[in-house]
Coordinates of C-alpha atoms in Angstrom, one line a residue:
M6 CA -10.7 35.3 -21.7
A7 CA -14.2 36.6 -22.0
K8 CA -16.5 37.2 -19.1
G9 CA -18.2 34.1 -17.8
E10 CA -15.7 31.8 -19.6
R11 CA -13.8 29.3 -17.5
K12 CA -10.3 27.8 -17.8
P13 CA -10.4 24.1 -18.5
K14 CA -9.7 22.0 -15.4
V15 CA -6.5 20.1 -15.7
E16 CA -6.0 17.8 -12.7
L17 CA -7.2 14.2 -13.0
V18 CA -9.9 13.6 -10.4
T19 CA -12.6 11.1 -9.6
R20 CA -15.8 11.9 -7.6
D21 CA -19.0 10.2 -6.7
Y22 CA -22.2 12.1 -7.4
T23 CA -25.9 11.4 -7.0
I24 CA -27.9 12.6 -10.0
H25 CA -31.7 13.2 -9.6
L26 CA -33.0 12.0 -13.0
A27 CA -36.6 12.5 -12.1
K28 CA -36.1 16.3 -12.5
S29 CA -35.3 15.8 -16.2
T30 CA -37.8 13.1 -17.0
H31 CA -40.9 14.4 -15.1
K32 CA -43.8 15.4 -17.5
K33 CA -41.9 14.1 -20.5
T34 CA -43.3 11.9 -23.2
F35 CA -43.0 8.2 -22.2
K36 CA -41.0 7.3 -25.3
K37 CA -38.4 10.0 -24.5
R38 CA -37.7 9.4 -20.8
A39 CA -34.7 7.1 -20.9
P40 CA -33.0 9.1 -23.7
K41 CA -33.6 12.3 -21.7
A42 CA -32.1 10.6 -18.6
I43 CA -28.9 9.7 -20.5
K44 CA -28.7 13.3 -21.8
A45 CA -29.2 14.6 -18.3
I46 CA -26.3 12.5 -17.1
R47 CA -24.1 13.8 -19.9
E48 CA -25.0 17.4 -19.1
F49 CA -24.4 17.0 -15.4
A50 CA -21.0 15.3 -16.0
A51 CA -19.9 18.0 -18.5
K52 CA -20.8 20.8 -16.1
A53 CA -19.3 19.1 -13.0
M54 CA -16.1 18.0 -14.6
G55 CA -15.6 20.9 -17.1
T56 CA -15.2 18.7 -20.2
K57 CA -17.3 18.5 -23.4
D58 CA -16.4 14.9 -24.1
V59 CA -18.5 12.6 -21.8
R60 CA -18.4 8.9 -22.1
I61 CA -21.1 6.7 -20.4
D62 CA -20.1 3.2 -19.2
S63 CA -22.2 0.4 -20.6
R64 CA -23.2 -0.7 -17.0
L65 CA -24.6 2.7 -16.4
N66 CA -26.5 2.8 -19.7
K67 CA -28.0 -0.7 -19.0
H68 CA -29.0 0.4 -15.5
V69 CA -30.9 3.4 -16.9
W70 CA -32.5 1.3 -19.6
A71 CA -33.2 -1.7 -17.4
T72 CA -36.8 -0.8 -16.6
G73 CA -37.5 0.2 -20.1
I74 CA -37.8 3.5 -22.0
R75 CA -40.8 4.7 -20.0
S76 CA -39.5 4.4 -16.4
P77 CA -35.8 5.2 -15.9
P78 CA -34.6 5.2 -12.2
T79 CA -35.5 8.3 -10.1
R80 CA -31.9 8.7 -8.9
V81 CA -28.6 7.2 -9.9
R82 CA -25.2 7.3 -8.2
V83 CA -22.3 7.8 -10.6
R84 CA -18.6 8.0 -10.4
L85 CA -17.2 10.7 -12.7
S86 CA -13.6 10.4 -13.6
R87 CA -11.7 13.1 -15.5
K88 CA -9.1 11.3 -17.7
R89 CA -6.5 12.1 -20.3
N90 CA -7.4 11.5 -23.9
E91 CA -5.0 9.0 -25.6
D92 CA -6.0 10.0 -29.1
E93 CA -3.5 12.4 -30.6
E94 CA -6.0 14.2 -32.9
A95 CA -8.6 14.8 -30.2
E96 CA -9.9 18.3 -29.8
E97 CA -9.9 18.1 -26.0
K98 CA -7.0 16.8 -23.9
L99 CA -9.4 15.5 -21.2
Y100 CA -12.6 13.5 -21.2
T101 CA -15.0 12.4 -18.5
L102 CA -16.0 8.7 -17.9
A103 CA -19.3 8.2 -16.1
E104 CA -19.6 4.8 -14.3
L105 CA -22.4 3.3 -12.1
V106 CA -21.9 3.0 -8.4
E107 CA -24.3 0.5 -6.8
V108 CA -25.9 1.8 -3.5
D109 CA -28.7 0.4 -1.3
S110 CA -30.1 3.8 -0.4
F111 CA -29.6 7.4 -1.5
K112 CA -30.3 8.8 2.0
G113 CA -27.5 11.0 3.4
L114 CA -25.2 10.6 0.4
Q115 CA -23.0 13.5 -0.5
T116 CA -20.4 14.2 -3.2
E117 CA -17.2 12.3 -2.3
N118 CA -13.7 12.5 -3.7
V119 CA -12.4 9.0 -4.6
E120 CA -8.8 8.2 -4.2
S121 CA -7.2 6.5 -7.2
A122 CA -5.8 3.1 -6.3

């Protein structure tokens, strides 16, 4: 393995994260803000979970786009789940599913492991 290269993470895990979208949309063209926010969620999930294949749930996508292309939410709470790929011909054995977690306030929230039921 080359220097700086990581082994893919194997265990199936689910965690809740808060993503600060304003960092990626600040000083961006109005018509590119919501797409940049979606890309920021993808990049964050890929880095946090160690998979290239990131799938965004439709509720999360609608939440980001709810206020239009010009003003995506400042922060969003997401549940990232690393799951096995059912497709036989898939390049990667694992993928990450990003789902929306509704919260009243983002104050004091930290990354939490979620126990699978």
